[in-house]
Short mmCIF file of C-alpha atoms in Angstrom, two decimals:
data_model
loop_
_atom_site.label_atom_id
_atom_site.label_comp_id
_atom_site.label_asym_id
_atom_site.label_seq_id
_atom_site.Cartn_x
_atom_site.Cartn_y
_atom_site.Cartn_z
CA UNK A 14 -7.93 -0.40 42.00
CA UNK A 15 -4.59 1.29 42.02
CA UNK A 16 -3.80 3.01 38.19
CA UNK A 17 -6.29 3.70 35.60
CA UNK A 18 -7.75 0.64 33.58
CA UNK A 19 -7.92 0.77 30.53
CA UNK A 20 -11.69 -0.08 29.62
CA UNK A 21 -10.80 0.12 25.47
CA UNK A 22 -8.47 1.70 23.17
CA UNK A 23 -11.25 3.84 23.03
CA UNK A 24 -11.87 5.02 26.73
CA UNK A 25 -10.21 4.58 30.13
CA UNK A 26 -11.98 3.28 33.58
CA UNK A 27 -11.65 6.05 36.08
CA UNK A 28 -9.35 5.06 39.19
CA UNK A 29 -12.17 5.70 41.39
CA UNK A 30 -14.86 4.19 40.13
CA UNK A 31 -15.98 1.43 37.52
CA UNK A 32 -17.44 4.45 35.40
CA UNK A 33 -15.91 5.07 31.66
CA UNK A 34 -13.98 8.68 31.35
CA UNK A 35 -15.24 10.91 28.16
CA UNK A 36 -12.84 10.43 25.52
CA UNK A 37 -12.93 11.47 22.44
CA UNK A 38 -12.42 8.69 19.91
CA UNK A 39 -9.45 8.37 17.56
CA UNK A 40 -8.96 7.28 13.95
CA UNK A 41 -6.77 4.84 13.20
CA UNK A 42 -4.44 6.17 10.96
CA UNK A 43 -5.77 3.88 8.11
CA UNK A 44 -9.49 5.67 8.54
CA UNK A 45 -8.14 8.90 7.73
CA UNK A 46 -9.17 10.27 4.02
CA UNK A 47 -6.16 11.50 3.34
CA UNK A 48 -4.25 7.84 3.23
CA UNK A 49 -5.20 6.02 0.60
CA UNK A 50 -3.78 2.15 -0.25
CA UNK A 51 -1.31 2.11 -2.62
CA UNK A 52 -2.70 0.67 -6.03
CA UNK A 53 -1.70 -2.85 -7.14
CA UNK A 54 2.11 -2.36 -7.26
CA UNK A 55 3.55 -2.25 -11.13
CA UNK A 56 5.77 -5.32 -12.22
CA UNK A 57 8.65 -5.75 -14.14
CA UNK A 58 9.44 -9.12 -15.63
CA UNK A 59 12.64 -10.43 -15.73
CA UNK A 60 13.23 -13.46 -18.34
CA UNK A 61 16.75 -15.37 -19.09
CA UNK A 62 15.66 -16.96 -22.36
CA UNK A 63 18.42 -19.93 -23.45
CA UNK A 64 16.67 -20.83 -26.65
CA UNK A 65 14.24 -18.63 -29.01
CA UNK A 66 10.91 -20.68 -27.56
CA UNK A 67 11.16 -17.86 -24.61
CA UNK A 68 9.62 -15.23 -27.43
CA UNK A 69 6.09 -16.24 -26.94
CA UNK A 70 6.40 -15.63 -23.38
CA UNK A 71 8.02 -12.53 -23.77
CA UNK A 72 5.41 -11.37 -26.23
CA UNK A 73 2.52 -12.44 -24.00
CA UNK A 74 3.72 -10.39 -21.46
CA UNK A 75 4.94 -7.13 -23.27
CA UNK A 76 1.31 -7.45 -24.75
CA UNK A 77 -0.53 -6.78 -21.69
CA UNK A 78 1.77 -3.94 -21.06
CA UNK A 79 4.29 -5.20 -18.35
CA UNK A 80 7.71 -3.95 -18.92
CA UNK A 81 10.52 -6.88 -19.68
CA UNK A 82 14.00 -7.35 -18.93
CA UNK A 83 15.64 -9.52 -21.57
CA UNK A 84 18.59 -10.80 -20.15
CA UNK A 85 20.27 -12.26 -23.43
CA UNK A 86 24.01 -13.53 -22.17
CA UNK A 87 23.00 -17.10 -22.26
CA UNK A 88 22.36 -17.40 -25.76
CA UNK A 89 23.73 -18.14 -29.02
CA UNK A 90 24.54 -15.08 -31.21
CA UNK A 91 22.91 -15.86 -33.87
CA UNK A 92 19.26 -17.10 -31.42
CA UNK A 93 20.21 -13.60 -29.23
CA UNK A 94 19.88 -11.68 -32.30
CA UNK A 95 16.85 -12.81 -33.82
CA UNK A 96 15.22 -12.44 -30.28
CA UNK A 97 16.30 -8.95 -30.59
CA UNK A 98 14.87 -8.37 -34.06
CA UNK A 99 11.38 -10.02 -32.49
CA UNK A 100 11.49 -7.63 -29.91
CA UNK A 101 12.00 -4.84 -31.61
CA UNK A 102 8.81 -5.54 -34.18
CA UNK A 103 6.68 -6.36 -31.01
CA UNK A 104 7.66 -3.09 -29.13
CA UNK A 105 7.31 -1.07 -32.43
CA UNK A 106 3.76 -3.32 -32.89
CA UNK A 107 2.58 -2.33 -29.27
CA UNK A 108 3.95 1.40 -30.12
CA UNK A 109 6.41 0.67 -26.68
CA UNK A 110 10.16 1.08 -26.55
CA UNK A 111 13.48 -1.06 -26.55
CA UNK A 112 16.42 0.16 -24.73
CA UNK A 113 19.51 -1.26 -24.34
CA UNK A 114 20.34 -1.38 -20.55
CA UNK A 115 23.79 -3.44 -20.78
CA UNK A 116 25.63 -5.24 -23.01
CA UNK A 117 23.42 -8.44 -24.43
CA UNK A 118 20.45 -7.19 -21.68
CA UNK A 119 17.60 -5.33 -23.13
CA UNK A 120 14.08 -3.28 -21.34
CA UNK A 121 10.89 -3.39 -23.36
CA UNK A 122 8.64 -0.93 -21.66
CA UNK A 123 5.15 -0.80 -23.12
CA UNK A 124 4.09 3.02 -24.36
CA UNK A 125 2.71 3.88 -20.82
CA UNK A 126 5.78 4.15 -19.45
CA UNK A 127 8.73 6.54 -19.46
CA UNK A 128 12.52 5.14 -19.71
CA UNK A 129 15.42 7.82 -19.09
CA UNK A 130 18.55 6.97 -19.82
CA UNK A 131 21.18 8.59 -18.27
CA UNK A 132 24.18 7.08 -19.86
CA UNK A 133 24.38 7.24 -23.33
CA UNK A 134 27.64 5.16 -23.82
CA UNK A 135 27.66 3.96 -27.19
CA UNK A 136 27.87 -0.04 -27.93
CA UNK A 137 30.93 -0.80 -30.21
CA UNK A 138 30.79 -4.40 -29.88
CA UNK A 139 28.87 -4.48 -33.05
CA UNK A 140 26.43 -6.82 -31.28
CA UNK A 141 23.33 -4.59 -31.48
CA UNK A 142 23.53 -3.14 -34.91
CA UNK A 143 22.49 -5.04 -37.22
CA UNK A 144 22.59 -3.16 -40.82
#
């Protein structure tokens, strides 16, 4: 035989013989201790709600605690700002937050986690306030 066989990815056949070489074993990179799996990766749910009948599922899901992205443009004014009003006593309900991420769009995050917002332009369509 002309090159060294390789026996295994764990050990090579010697050139001049059919005997297996001493080589120390490897870890796959998965084995090692220090790489761990990522947990189950977070969601973010995205909903497009037409009518108010989307609140339930809204509520069902801010409930369990996965952040929502309420994506109001396709409504009526007067159904886009009773949605809001719902919102805001489930996010207050679940102690979360409600943040206004574009005009008619809104993110409830549940209390566990953290929204920064970096641009604090101020809304003067009138849309979101309410009194």
């Amino acid at each position: 035989m002309g090159a060294a066989l390789r026996d295994d990815y764990r050990g090579w056949l010697a050139p001049s013989g059919n005997y297996p070489v001493a080589v120390p074993d490897y870890e796959e990179p998965w084995d090692s201790p220090e790489l761990v799996p990522a947990p189950h990766a977070p969601q973010i749910t995205s909903v497009r709600p037409t009518g108010f009948e989307s609140a339930r599922i809204i509520g069902e899901h801010v409930r369990v605690g996965t952040p929502v992205i309420m994506d109001l443009t396709e409504m009526t004014d007067g159904d886009a700002k009773r949605l809001v009003d719902f919102a805001s006593g489930l996010t207050f309900g679940t102690r979360g937050s409600i943040e206004r991420i574009a005009r008619r769009v809104f993110l409830l995050a549940p209390p566990e986690v953290e929204v920064l917002v970096i641009d604090g332009a101020d809304d003067s369509s009138g849309f979101y306030n309410q009194s």
